[in-house]
PDB file of C-alpha atoms and ligand atoms in Angstrom:
ATOM      1  CA  MET K   1     -28.212  -5.158   9.235  1.00 62.00           C
ATOM      2  CA  ARG K   2     -26.029  -8.083  10.144  1.00 80.00           C
ATOM      3  CA  ILE K   3     -23.346  -9.034   6.218  1.00 92.00           C
ATOM      4  CA  LEU K   4     -23.471  -6.337   3.923  1.00 97.00           C
ATOM      5  CA  LYS K   5     -21.097  -7.226   0.528  1.00 98.00           C
ATOM      6  CA  VAL K   6     -20.321  -4.111  -0.838  1.00 98.00           C
ATOM      7  CA  PRO K   7     -17.654  -2.809  -4.946  1.00 98.00           C
ATOM      8  CA  ALA K   8     -14.256  -1.090  -4.314  1.00 98.00           C
ATOM      9  CA  PRO K   9     -13.333  -1.197  -8.411  1.00 98.00           C
ATOM     10  CA  ALA K  10      -9.779   0.220  -9.981  1.00 98.00           C
ATOM     11  CA  LYS K  11      -9.290   2.846 -11.664  1.00 99.00           C
ATOM     12  CA  LEU K  12      -6.900   4.077 -14.662  1.00 99.00           C
ATOM     13  CA  ASN K  13      -5.151   7.940 -14.874  1.00 99.00           C
ATOM     14  CA  LEU K  14      -5.871   8.337 -18.113  1.00 98.00           C
ATOM     15  CA  PHE K  15      -3.055  10.999 -17.731  1.00 98.00           C
ATOM     16  CA  LEU K  16      -1.140  12.171 -15.120  1.00 98.00           C
ATOM     17  CA  HIS K  17       1.040  14.848 -14.753  1.00 98.00           C
ATOM     18  CA  LEU K  18       2.793  16.186 -11.864  1.00 98.00           C
ATOM     19  CA  THR K  19       2.671  20.219 -11.595  1.00 97.00           C
ATOM     20  CA  GLY K  20       4.527  20.860  -8.454  1.00 96.00           C
ATOM     21  CA  ARG K  21       6.085  18.879  -4.964  1.00 96.00           C
ATOM     22  CA  ARG K  22       5.189  19.950  -1.300  1.00 96.00           C
ATOM     23  CA  PRO K  23       7.758  20.661   1.174  1.00 96.00           C
ATOM     24  CA  ASP K  24       7.738  17.129   2.990  1.00 95.00           C
ATOM     25  CA  GLY K  25       7.585  15.400   0.030  1.00 94.00           C
ATOM     26  CA  TYR K  26       3.954  14.298  -1.735  1.00 96.00           C
ATOM     27  CA  HIS K  27       3.400  15.180  -5.594  1.00 98.00           C
ATOM     28  CA  ASN K  28       0.886  18.468  -6.238  1.00 97.00           C
ATOM     29  CA  LEU K  29      -1.221  16.755 -10.267  1.00 98.00           C
ATOM     30  CA  GLN K  30      -3.607  17.254 -12.207  1.00 98.00           C
ATOM     31  CA  SER K  31      -4.874  13.818 -13.601  1.00 98.00           C
ATOM     32  CA  ALA K  32      -7.540  12.174 -15.809  1.00 98.00           C
ATOM     33  CA  PHE K  33      -8.830   9.044 -12.764  1.00 98.00           C
ATOM     34  CA  VAL K  34     -11.752   7.297 -14.237  1.00 98.00           C
ATOM     35  CA  LEU K  35     -13.479   3.576 -11.930  1.00 98.00           C
ATOM     36  CA  ILE K  36     -13.130   0.521 -14.603  1.00 98.00           C
ATOM     37  CA  ASN K  37     -15.630  -2.695 -13.923  1.00 98.00           C
ATOM     38  CA  LEU K  38     -13.014  -4.766 -12.056  1.00 98.00           C
ATOM     39  CA  CYS K  39     -13.370  -4.664  -8.317  1.00 98.00           C
ATOM     40  CA  ASP K  40     -13.273  -6.657  -5.058  1.00 98.00           C
ATOM     41  CA  GLU K  41     -15.240  -7.625  -2.819  1.00 98.00           C
ATOM     42  CA  LEU K  42     -15.932  -6.108   0.534  1.00 98.00           C
ATOM     43  CA  VAL K  43     -17.911  -8.643   3.309  1.00 98.00           C
ATOM     44  CA  PHE K  44     -18.281  -6.677   6.634  1.00 98.00           C
ATOM     45  CA  GLU K  45     -20.130  -9.368   9.608  1.00 97.00           C
ATOM     46  CA  LEU K  46     -21.362  -7.282  12.981  1.00 95.00           C
ATOM     47  CA  ILE K  47     -19.618  -9.517  15.550  1.00 95.00           C
ATOM     48  CA  GLU K  48     -19.951  -9.959  18.947  1.00 93.00           C
ATOM     49  CA  GLU K  49     -16.011  -9.259  19.899  1.00 94.00           C
ATOM     50  CA  ASP K  50     -15.359  -5.740  19.929  1.00 94.00           C
ATOM     51  CA  GLU K  51     -12.755  -6.209  17.258  1.00 95.00           C
ATOM     52  CA  VAL K  52     -12.037  -4.817  13.672  1.00 97.00           C
ATOM     53  CA  ARG K  53     -10.783  -8.634  12.158  1.00 97.00           C
ATOM     54  CA  ILE K  54      -9.661  -8.855   8.593  1.00 97.00           C
ATOM     55  CA  GLU K  55      -9.012 -11.273   6.237  1.00 96.00           C
ATOM     56  CA  ILE K  56      -7.923 -10.957   2.627  1.00 96.00           C
ATOM     57  CA  LEU K  57      -8.416 -13.048   0.287  1.00 95.00           C
ATOM     58  CA  ASP K  58      -6.229 -14.175  -2.982  1.00 93.00           C
ATOM     59  CA  LYS K  59      -9.543 -14.466  -6.072  1.00 92.00           C
ATOM     60  CA  ARG K  60      -7.632 -12.929  -8.902  1.00 86.00           C
ATOM     61  CA  ALA K  61      -8.005 -14.229 -11.955  1.00 73.00           C
ATOM     62  CA  GLY K  62      -4.156 -15.500 -12.319  1.00 71.00           C
ATOM     63  CA  ALA K  63      -3.810 -16.539  -8.991  1.00 72.00           C
ATOM     64  CA  SER K  64      -1.897 -19.445  -9.015  1.00 72.00           C
ATOM     65  CA  PHE K  65      -3.650 -20.516  -5.297  1.00 74.00           C
ATOM     66  CA  LEU K  66      -7.670 -19.486  -5.732  1.00 76.00           C
ATOM     67  CA  ASN K  67      -8.605 -17.803  -2.174  1.00 83.00           C
ATOM     68  CA  GLN K  68      -5.252 -18.118  -0.561  1.00 91.00           C
ATOM     69  CA  LYS K  69      -4.999 -15.818   2.375  1.00 92.00           C
ATOM     70  CA  ILE K  70      -2.472 -12.783   1.864  1.00 92.00           C
ATOM     71  CA  ASP K  71      -0.954 -11.352   4.738  1.00 91.00           C
ATOM     72  CA  ILE K  72      -0.285  -7.553   5.163  1.00 92.00           C
ATOM     73  CA  PRO K  73       0.158  -6.109   8.176  1.00 93.00           C
ATOM     74  CA  ASP K  74      -2.595  -3.902  10.345  1.00 92.00           C
ATOM     75  CA  ASN K  75      -0.887  -1.176   9.771  1.00 92.00           C
ATOM     76  CA  GLN K  76       0.186  -0.903   6.114  1.00 94.00           C
ATOM     77  CA  ASN K  77      -3.164  -2.511   5.763  1.00 97.00           C
ATOM     78  CA  LEU K  78      -5.653   0.018   4.646  1.00 98.00           C
ATOM     79  CA  VAL K  79      -8.929  -1.650   5.433  1.00 98.00           C
ATOM     80  CA  PHE K  80      -8.324  -1.991   9.305  1.00 98.00           C
ATOM     81  CA  ARG K  81      -6.448   1.214   9.442  1.00 98.00           C
ATOM     82  CA  ALA K  82      -9.523   2.851   8.118  1.00 98.00           C
ATOM     83  CA  ALA K  83     -11.748   1.068  10.113  1.00 98.00           C
ATOM     84  CA  THR K  84     -10.187   1.528  13.220  1.00 98.00           C
ATOM     85  CA  LYS K  85      -9.827   4.466  12.511  1.00 97.00           C
ATOM     86  CA  LEU K  86     -13.728   5.273  12.153  1.00 97.00           C
ATOM     87  CA  LYS K  87     -14.563   2.979  15.291  1.00 96.00           C
ATOM     88  CA  GLU K  88     -12.444   5.808  17.035  1.00 95.00           C
ATOM     89  CA  MET K  89     -14.225   8.090  16.024  1.00 94.00           C
ATOM     90  CA  ALA K  90     -17.469   6.668  17.096  1.00 94.00           C
ATOM     91  CA  LYS K  91     -16.114   6.067  20.647  1.00 91.00           C
ATOM     92  CA  LEU K  92     -15.204  10.142  20.724  1.00 90.00           C
ATOM     93  CA  ARG K  93     -19.137  10.950  19.229  1.00 89.00           C
ATOM     94  CA  GLY K  94     -19.624   8.867  21.839  1.00 92.00           C
ATOM     95  CA  VAL K  95     -21.624   6.189  19.633  1.00 91.00           C
ATOM     96  CA  GLU K  96     -22.590   2.687  20.470  1.00 92.00           C
ATOM     97  CA  ILE K  97     -21.367   0.671  17.523  1.00 94.00           C
ATOM     98  CA  SER K  98     -20.602  -3.321  17.729  1.00 94.00           C
ATOM     99  CA  GLY K  99     -17.032  -5.173  16.600  1.00 96.00           C
ATOM    100  CA  VAL K 100     -16.609  -6.181  13.021  1.00 97.00           C
ATOM    101  CA  MET K 101     -14.656  -8.419  10.147  1.00 97.00           C
ATOM    102  CA  ILE K 102     -13.951  -7.981   6.682  1.00 98.00           C
ATOM    103  CA  ARG K 103     -13.109 -10.665   4.409  1.00 98.00           C
ATOM    104  CA  VAL K 104     -11.957  -8.545   1.491  1.00 98.00           C
ATOM    105  CA  GLU K 105     -11.932 -10.450  -1.836  1.00 97.00           C
ATOM    106  CA  LYS K 106      -8.840  -9.576  -4.276  1.00 96.00           C
ATOM    107  CA  GLN K 107      -9.595  -9.767  -7.671  1.00 96.00           C
ATOM    108  CA  ILE K 108      -7.296  -6.266  -8.291  1.00 97.00           C
ATOM    109  CA  PRO K 109      -3.523  -6.421  -8.976  1.00 95.00           C
ATOM    110  CA  LEU K 110      -1.697  -4.524  -5.903  1.00 95.00           C
ATOM    111  CA  GLY K 111       0.953  -2.851  -6.616  1.00 96.00           C
ATOM    112  CA  ALA K 112      -0.666  -2.077 -10.125  1.00 98.00           C
ATOM    113  CA  GLY K 113      -1.695   0.637 -10.338  1.00 98.00           C
ATOM    114  CA  LEU K 114      -5.498   0.395 -10.312  1.00 98.00           C
ATOM    115  CA  GLY K 115      -5.683   1.981  -7.013  1.00 98.00           C
ATOM    116  CA  GLY K 116      -6.721  -1.227  -5.094  1.00 98.00           C
ATOM    117  CA  GLY K 117      -5.879  -0.157  -1.498  1.00 98.00           C
ATOM    118  CA  SER K 118      -6.922   2.764  -1.678  1.00 98.00           C
ATOM    119  CA  SER K 119     -10.382   1.415  -3.170  1.00 98.00           C
ATOM    120  CA  ASP K 120     -10.947  -0.661  -0.539  1.00 98.00           C
ATOM    121  CA  CYS K 121      -9.966   2.398   1.653  1.00 98.00           C
ATOM    122  CA  ALA K 122     -12.862   3.987   1.085  1.00 99.00           C
ATOM    123  CA  SER K 123     -15.578   0.903   0.591  1.00 98.00           C
ATOM    124  CA  THR K 124     -14.634   0.451   4.066  1.00 98.00           C
ATOM    125  CA  LEU K 125     -15.044   4.257   4.957  1.00 98.00           C
ATOM    126  CA  MET K 126     -18.216   3.917   3.383  1.00 98.00           C
ATOM    127  CA  ALA K 127     -19.860   0.755   4.462  1.00 98.00           C
ATOM    128  CA  LEU K 128     -18.966   0.853   7.775  1.00 98.00           C
ATOM    129  CA  ASN K 129     -20.159   5.089   7.683  1.00 97.00           C
ATOM    130  CA  LYS K 130     -23.936   3.257   6.762  1.00 96.00           C
ATOM    131  CA  ILE K 131     -24.071   0.158   8.967  1.00 95.00           C
ATOM    132  CA  TRP K 132     -22.347   1.263  11.958  1.00 95.00           C
ATOM    133  CA  ASN K 133     -24.884   5.093  11.507  1.00 94.00           C
ATOM    134  CA  LEU K 134     -22.641   7.028  12.437  1.00 95.00           C
ATOM    135  CA  GLU K 135     -23.997   9.748   9.473  1.00 95.00           C
ATOM    136  CA  LEU K 136     -20.571  11.270   8.372  1.00 96.00           C
ATOM    137  CA  SER K 137     -21.067  13.541   5.250  1.00 97.00           C
ATOM    138  CA  CYS K 138     -19.208  12.991   2.204  1.00 98.00           C
ATOM    139  CA  GLU K 139     -16.617  14.954   2.657  1.00 98.00           C
ATOM    140  CA  GLU K 140     -15.711  13.977   6.385  1.00 97.00           C
ATOM    141  CA  LEU K 141     -15.839  10.978   4.903  1.00 98.00           C
ATOM    142  CA  LYS K 142     -13.239  12.133   2.273  1.00 98.00           C
ATOM    143  CA  GLN K 143     -11.286  14.307   4.982  1.00 98.00           C
ATOM    144  CA  ILE K 144     -10.772  10.514   7.130  1.00 98.00           C
ATOM    145  CA  GLY K 145      -9.466   8.796   3.142  1.00 98.00           C
ATOM    146  CA  LEU K 146      -7.354  11.578   2.583  1.00 98.00           C
ATOM    147  CA  SER K 147      -5.469  11.189   5.361  1.00 98.00           C
ATOM    148  CA  LEU K 148      -4.861   7.439   4.928  1.00 98.00           C
ATOM    149  CA  GLY K 149      -4.636   8.015   1.599  1.00 98.00           C
ATOM    150  CA  ALA K 150      -4.247  10.355  -1.137  1.00 98.00           C
ATOM    151  CA  ASP K 151      -5.837   8.227  -3.174  1.00 98.00           C
ATOM    152  CA  VAL K 152      -8.872   7.388  -1.835  1.00 98.00           C
ATOM    153  CA  PRO K 153     -10.966  10.938  -1.891  1.00 98.00           C
ATOM    154  CA  PHE K 154     -11.669   9.777  -5.288  1.00 98.00           C
ATOM    155  CA  PHE K 155     -13.435   6.576  -4.505  1.00 98.00           C
ATOM    156  CA  ILE K 156     -15.435   7.978  -2.277  1.00 98.00           C
ATOM    157  CA  GLY K 157     -16.612  10.816  -4.447  1.00 98.00           C
ATOM    158  CA  GLY K 158     -17.545   7.781  -6.709  1.00 98.00           C
ATOM    159  CA  LYS K 159     -17.529   9.414 -10.376  1.00 98.00           C
ATOM    160  CA  SER K 160     -14.717  11.012 -12.804  1.00 98.00           C
ATOM    161  CA  ALA K 161     -12.222  13.228 -12.288  1.00 98.00           C
ATOM    162  CA  LEU K 162      -9.838  16.057 -12.852  1.00 98.00           C
ATOM    163  CA  VAL K 163      -8.067  15.344  -9.197  1.00 98.00           C
ATOM    164  CA  GLU K 164      -6.567  17.324  -8.110  1.00 98.00           C
ATOM    165  CA  GLY K 165      -3.601  19.093  -5.435  1.00 98.00           C
ATOM    166  CA  ILE K 166      -2.046  15.559  -3.603  1.00 98.00           C
ATOM    167  CA  GLY K 167      -5.866  13.530  -4.444  1.00 98.00           C
ATOM    168  CA  GLU K 168      -8.441  16.240  -2.440  1.00 98.00           C
ATOM    169  CA  ILE K 169      -9.563  18.494  -4.823  1.00 98.00           C
ATOM    170  CA  LEU K 170     -11.785  16.498  -7.867  1.00 98.00           C
ATOM    171  CA  LYS K 171     -13.069  18.487 -10.677  1.00 98.00           C
ATOM    172  CA  PRO K 172     -16.062  17.589 -12.991  1.00 95.00           C
ATOM    173  CA  PHE K 173     -14.485  15.494 -15.470  1.00 98.00           C
ATOM    174  CA  HIS K 174     -17.212  14.397 -17.820  1.00 97.00           C
ATOM    175  CA  LEU K 175     -16.702  10.450 -20.314  1.00 98.00           C
ATOM    176  CA  ASN K 176     -18.453   9.020 -22.775  1.00 98.00           C
ATOM    177  CA  PRO K 177     -18.809   5.423 -22.029  1.00 98.00           C
ATOM    178  CA  LEU K 178     -14.721   4.130 -22.256  1.00 98.00           C
ATOM    179  CA  TRP K 179     -13.822   0.692 -23.200  1.00 98.00           C
ATOM    180  CA  PHE K 180     -10.241  -0.821 -21.575  1.00 98.00           C
ATOM    181  CA  VAL K 181      -6.970  -3.330 -23.145  1.00 98.00           C
ATOM    182  CA  LEU K 182      -5.298  -3.840 -18.664  1.00 98.00           C
ATOM    183  CA  ILE K 183      -1.778  -5.691 -18.774  1.00 96.00           C
ATOM    184  CA  ASN K 184      -0.773  -6.574 -15.586  1.00 96.00           C
ATOM    185  CA  PRO K 185       2.620  -7.685 -16.225  1.00 95.00           C
ATOM    186  CA  GLY K 186       3.108 -10.059 -13.419  1.00 92.00           C
ATOM    187  CA  PHE K 187       4.871  -7.367 -11.446  1.00 95.00           C
ATOM    188  CA  SER K 188       4.398  -5.072  -8.400  1.00 97.00           C
ATOM    189  CA  ILE K 189       6.088  -1.459  -8.345  1.00 98.00           C
ATOM    190  CA  SER K 190       6.604   1.177  -4.844  1.00 98.00           C
ATOM    191  CA  THR K 191       4.731   3.860  -4.908  1.00 98.00           C
ATOM    192  CA  PRO K 192       7.205   5.947  -2.899  1.00 97.00           C
ATOM    193  CA  GLN K 193       9.674   4.481  -5.250  1.00 98.00           C
ATOM    194  CA  VAL K 194       8.417   6.229  -8.394  1.00 98.00           C
ATOM    195  CA  PHE K 195       8.228   9.154  -6.562  1.00 98.00           C
ATOM    196  CA  THR K 196      11.183   9.497  -6.145  1.00 97.00           C
ATOM    197  CA  HIS K 197      13.830   8.235  -7.735  1.00 98.00           C
ATOM    198  CA  PRO K 198      15.649  10.627  -9.675  1.00 97.00           C
ATOM    199  CA  LYS K 199      15.273  10.159 -13.237  1.00 95.00           C
ATOM    200  CA  LEU K 200      10.448  10.846 -12.289  1.00 97.00           C
ATOM    201  CA  ASN K 201       9.238  13.314 -15.237  1.00 95.00           C
ATOM    202  CA  ARG K 202       9.422  17.364 -12.964  1.00 92.00           C
ATOM    203  CA  ASN K 203       8.510  19.286 -16.233  1.00 89.00           C
ATOM    204  CA  PHE K 204       6.270  20.775 -13.473  1.00 90.00           C
ATOM    205  CA  ARG K 205       3.444  22.767 -15.533  1.00 91.00           C
ATOM    206  CA  VAL K 206       0.031  23.486 -15.298  1.00 97.00           C
ATOM    207  CA  MET K 207      -2.874  23.452 -17.413  1.00 97.00           C
ATOM    208  CA  ASP K 208      -5.318  25.945 -17.170  1.00 97.00           C
ATOM    209  CA  SER K 209      -9.627  25.396 -17.995  1.00 97.00           C
ATOM    210  CA  ASP K 210      -9.033  25.573 -22.047  1.00 97.00           C
ATOM    211  CA  ALA K 211      -6.325  21.887 -21.705  1.00 97.00           C
ATOM    212  CA  ILE K 212      -8.748  20.666 -19.065  1.00 98.00           C
ATOM    213  CA  GLU K 213     -11.415  21.305 -21.795  1.00 98.00           C
ATOM    214  CA  LYS K 214      -9.674  19.292 -24.755  1.00 98.00           C
ATOM    215  CA  ALA K 215      -8.574  16.614 -22.291  1.00 98.00           C
ATOM    216  CA  ARG K 216     -12.095  15.468 -22.211  1.00 98.00           C
ATOM    217  CA  ALA K 217     -12.559  15.791 -24.951  1.00 98.00           C
ATOM    218  CA  GLU K 218     -10.091  14.081 -26.967  1.00 98.00           C
ATOM    219  CA  ILE K 219     -10.382  11.456 -24.833  1.00 98.00           C
ATOM    220  CA  ASN K 220     -13.881  11.219 -25.401  1.00 98.00           C
ATOM    221  CA  ALA K 221     -12.591  10.965 -29.121  1.00 97.00           C
ATOM    222  CA  GLY K 222     -10.759   7.596 -27.454  1.00 97.00           C
ATOM    223  CA  ARG K 223      -7.114   9.379 -27.686  1.00 98.00           C
ATOM    224  CA  PHE K 224      -5.034  10.064 -24.825  1.00 98.00           C
ATOM    225  CA  TYR K 225      -3.764  13.021 -23.901  1.00 98.00           C
ATOM    226  CA  GLY K 226      -0.771  14.801 -22.556  1.00 97.00           C
ATOM    227  CA  SER K 227       1.583  11.754 -20.812  1.00 97.00           C
ATOM    228  CA  ASN K 228       1.806  10.160 -17.451  1.00 98.00           C
ATOM    229  CA  TYR K 229       4.805  11.604 -15.729  1.00 98.00           C
ATOM    230  CA  LEU K 230       5.873   8.825 -13.516  1.00 98.00           C
ATOM    231  CA  GLU K 231       6.815   6.147 -16.893  1.00 98.00           C
ATOM    232  CA  SER K 232      10.044   7.660 -16.858  1.00 97.00           C
ATOM    233  CA  ALA K 233      10.608   6.975 -13.374  1.00 98.00           C
ATOM    234  CA  ALA K 234       8.797   3.352 -13.511  1.00 98.00           C
ATOM    235  CA  PHE K 235      10.701   2.808 -17.361  1.00 98.00           C
ATOM    236  CA  GLU K 236      13.990   3.082 -14.633  1.00 98.00           C
ATOM    237  CA  ILE K 237      12.600   0.427 -12.527  1.00 98.00           C
ATOM    238  CA  ARG K 238      11.341  -2.037 -14.896  1.00 98.00           C
ATOM    239  CA  PRO K 239      12.593  -1.232 -18.501  1.00 97.00           C
ATOM    240  CA  GLU K 240      11.404  -4.672 -19.802  1.00 96.00           C
ATOM    241  CA  LEU K 241       7.470  -2.205 -19.223  1.00 97.00           C
ATOM    242  CA  ALA K 242       9.928   0.020 -21.584  1.00 96.00           C
ATOM    243  CA  ASN K 243      10.596  -2.075 -24.401  1.00 95.00           C
ATOM    244  CA  PHE K 244       7.018  -3.838 -24.224  1.00 96.00           C
ATOM    245  CA  LEU K 245       5.456  -0.169 -25.144  1.00 95.00           C
ATOM    246  CA  ASP K 246       7.744   0.662 -28.076  1.00 95.00           C
ATOM    247  CA  PHE K 247       8.403  -3.168 -29.013  1.00 95.00           C
ATOM    248  CA  ALA K 248       3.908  -2.930 -29.195  1.00 95.00           C
ATOM    249  CA  LYS K 249       3.497   0.835 -30.283  1.00 93.00           C
ATOM    250  CA  PRO K 250       0.832   0.900 -33.053  1.00 92.00           C
ATOM    251  CA  LEU K 251      -1.187   0.265 -29.927  1.00 94.00           C
ATOM    252  CA  GLN K 252      -0.335   3.036 -28.098  1.00 96.00           C
ATOM    253  CA  LEU K 253      -1.001   1.966 -24.476  1.00 97.00           C
ATOM    254  CA  ARG K 254      -0.407   3.679 -21.669  1.00 98.00           C
ATOM    255  CA  MET K 255       0.789   3.103 -17.856  1.00 98.00           C
ATOM    256  CA  SER K 256      -1.964   3.745 -15.067  1.00 98.00           C
ATOM    257  CA  GLY K 257      -0.733   5.823 -11.402  1.00 98.00           C
ATOM    258  CA  SER K 258       2.673   4.639 -10.277  1.00 98.00           C
ATOM    259  CA  GLY K 259       2.733   1.010 -12.541  1.00 97.00           C
ATOM    260  CA  SER K 260       2.949  -1.111 -13.326  1.00 97.00           C
ATOM    261  CA  SER K 261      -0.009  -1.595 -15.637  1.00 98.00           C
ATOM    262  CA  ILE K 262      -0.266  -0.398 -18.751  1.00 98.00           C
ATOM    263  CA  PHE K 263      -3.802   0.019 -21.243  1.00 98.00           C
ATOM    264  CA  SER K 264      -4.852   1.155 -24.731  1.00 98.00           C
ATOM    265  CA  MET K 265      -8.106   3.270 -24.397  1.00 98.00           C
ATOM    266  CA  HIS K 266     -11.287   2.588 -26.265  1.00 98.00           C
ATOM    267  CA  VAL K 267     -14.682   4.417 -27.713  1.00 98.00           C
ATOM    268  CA  SER K 268     -16.200   1.004 -28.169  1.00 98.00           C
ATOM    269  CA  SER K 269     -16.748  -2.557 -27.603  1.00 98.00           C
ATOM    270  CA  ASP K 270     -15.694  -4.323 -30.707  1.00 98.00           C
ATOM    271  CA  ASP K 271     -13.244  -1.848 -30.704  1.00 98.00           C
ATOM    272  CA  ALA K 272     -10.923  -2.930 -27.200  1.00 98.00           C
ATOM    273  CA  GLU K 273     -12.542  -6.758 -29.020  1.00 98.00           C
ATOM    274  CA  THR K 274     -10.300  -6.222 -31.532  1.00 98.00           C
ATOM    275  CA  ALA K 275      -7.218  -4.462 -30.059  1.00 97.00           C
ATOM    276  CA  TYR K 276      -7.170  -7.083 -27.188  1.00 97.00           C
ATOM    277  CA  ALA K 277      -6.742  -9.972 -30.359  1.00 97.00           C
ATOM    278  CA  ASP K 278      -3.980  -7.518 -31.262  1.00 96.00           C
ATOM    279  CA  LEU K 279      -2.496  -7.473 -28.029  1.00 96.00           C
ATOM    280  CA  LEU K 280      -2.672 -11.376 -27.251  1.00 95.00           C
ATOM    281  CA  ALA K 281      -0.260 -11.525 -30.678  1.00 95.00           C
ATOM    282  CA  LYS K 282       1.992  -9.424 -29.080  1.00 94.00           C
ATOM    283  CA  LEU K 283       2.176 -10.636 -26.465  1.00 95.00           C
ATOM    284  CA  GLU K 284       3.070 -13.886 -27.636  1.00 94.00           C
ATOM    285  CA  GLU K 285       5.521 -12.307 -29.958  1.00 94.00           C
ATOM    286  CA  GLN K 286       7.578 -10.410 -27.347  1.00 92.00           C
ATOM    287  CA  LYS K 287      10.273 -11.846 -24.442  1.00 89.00           C
ATOM    288  CA  ASP K 288       9.784  -8.794 -22.518  1.00 90.00           C
ATOM    289  CA  ILE K 289       6.975  -9.556 -20.196  1.00 92.00           C
ATOM    290  CA  ARG K 290       6.668 -13.304 -19.432  1.00 86.00           C
ATOM    291  CA  SER K 291       3.193 -13.074 -17.321  1.00 87.00           C
ATOM    292  CA  TYR K 292       0.957 -11.658 -17.257  1.00 91.00           C
ATOM    293  CA  GLU K 293      -3.431 -10.921 -16.812  1.00 92.00           C
ATOM    294  CA  CYS K 294      -5.000  -8.841 -19.415  1.00 94.00           C
ATOM    295  CA  GLY K 295      -8.527  -8.399 -20.335  1.00 96.00           C
ATOM    296  CA  VAL K 296     -10.997  -6.351 -21.335  1.00 98.00           C
ATOM    297  CA  TYR K 297     -13.009  -3.646 -18.724  1.00 98.00           C
ATOM    298  CA  LYS K 298     -15.261  -0.930 -19.161  1.00 98.00           C
ATOM    299  CA  SER K 299     -16.179   2.543 -17.461  1.00 98.00           C
ATOM    300  CA  TYR K 300     -17.453   3.213 -14.539  1.00 98.00           C
ATOM    301  CA  GLU K 301     -20.449   5.951 -14.959  1.00 98.00           C
ATOM    302  CA  LYS K 302     -21.082   5.671 -11.488  1.00 98.00           C
ATOM    303  CA  HIS K 303     -19.570   4.423  -8.457  1.00 98.00           C
ATOM    304  CA  PRO K 304     -21.471   1.308  -7.350  1.00 98.00           C
ATOM    305  CA  ILE K 305     -21.076   1.072  -4.552  1.00 98.00           C
ATOM    306  CA  PHE K 306     -24.391   3.090  -4.907  1.00 98.00           C
ATOM    307  CA  ASP K 307     -26.429   0.671  -5.347  1.00 98.00           C
ATOM    308  CA  VAL K 308     -25.796  -1.219  -2.790  1.00 96.00           C
ATOM    309  CA  LEU K 309     -25.469   1.744   0.527  1.00 94.00           C
TER     310      LEU K 309
HETATM  311  O1  C5P W   1      -0.866   8.203  -0.122  1.00 77.92           O
HETATM  312  P1  C5P W   1      -0.131   7.573  -0.615  1.00 77.92           P
HETATM  313  O2  C5P W   1       0.224   6.074   0.602  1.00 77.92           O
HETATM  314  O3  C5P W   1      -1.129   6.491  -1.675  1.00 77.92           O
HETATM  315  O4  C5P W   1       1.335   7.569  -1.538  1.00 77.92           O
HETATM  316  C1  C5P W   1       2.521   6.331  -1.251  1.00 77.92           C
HETATM  317  C2  C5P W   1       3.373   7.015  -1.484  1.00 77.92           C
HETATM  318  O5  C5P W   1       3.527   7.857  -3.233  1.00 77.92           O
HETATM  319  C3  C5P W   1       3.577   8.957  -0.911  1.00 77.92           C
HETATM  320  O6  C5P W   1       3.858   8.059   0.211  1.00 77.92           O
HETATM  321  C4  C5P W   1       4.609   9.331  -1.227  1.00 77.92           C
HETATM  322  O7  C5P W   1       6.140   9.283  -1.377  1.00 77.92           O
HETATM  323  C5  C5P W   1       3.857   8.856  -2.982  1.00 77.92           C
HETATM  324  N1  C5P W   1       2.794  10.476  -3.496  1.00 77.92           N
HETATM  325  C6  C5P W   1       3.360  11.945  -4.208  1.00 77.92           C
HETATM  326  N2  C5P W   1       2.484  12.650  -3.964  1.00 77.92           N
HETATM  327  C7  C5P W   1       1.094  11.888  -3.825  1.00 77.92           C
HETATM  328  C8  C5P W   1       0.583  10.688  -3.989  1.00 77.92           C
HETATM  329  C9  C5P W   1       2.142   9.758  -3.477  1.00 77.92           C
HETATM  330  O8  C5P W   1       4.759  11.998  -3.369  1.00 77.92           O
HETATM  331  N3  C5P W   1       0.326  13.196  -4.754  1.00 77.92           N
END
């Protein structure tokens, strides 16, 4: 197999509660993660040269220059770091592998709370494990993933989960199909800036198993449970997000991850389409969010990479 194309879906956090802070500064959390059908595509091509080469192309719907290259330094590029790490492991184990050229076609906005970089990283680990015949187990891949980013293990797990620890503990969290109206407000928010913000809501409280089950039932009925504790800090950084949520209150919007994306949740495609129309009307009326991308997306029951690998 010389060329392999795999998807890397976005995630949404249906709620996100902080439950503590570790000495290294990372936060323990309890969060319901779900995969949605907004995907980056990654193309892997084996090459003669003993190298990892990366090209990232902008394929986002609202991109002003479609197919323009996006420059991310290698040390910040999770795809590069994942591939390099696996290559080093292969060498240590004495496995012969060739070089690889990876083309990332970005559809998921960056710095948007949708886990795009982490998902690209997870898909890279899973695809190269296959292409290079490394035979690493899912648990081994998750461990490598965690060393690259807290959200990576969730994507390797490949289905809706209640995520705990800093991202390494995945508990089953079965959800019925859900539809989401997603708005990306056209700016990014820095995750470390949110997590270190003095106004961050650190009202640490751990949900017991009854509360978790209640949360699941509420979500399956199309109602939000709990909250996203990161909103308070993100809204200080970007007050226009808070203003818009306030203005569009009847639409019941919530932020995903550390922002900037916000979304509503629905149990049918028809409900989502109606909400989408209402949202477009609200966006027309207001002045806070100038440029935006929005659309209707559906939850995945399982990671679409499993149909390919
Ligand atoms: O692991 P990742 O690179 O995605 O995390 C980015 C930043 O977000 C970390 O440097 C940390 O400041 C913060 N973070 C956190 N607790 C988490 C996840 C991320 O404090 N569980």
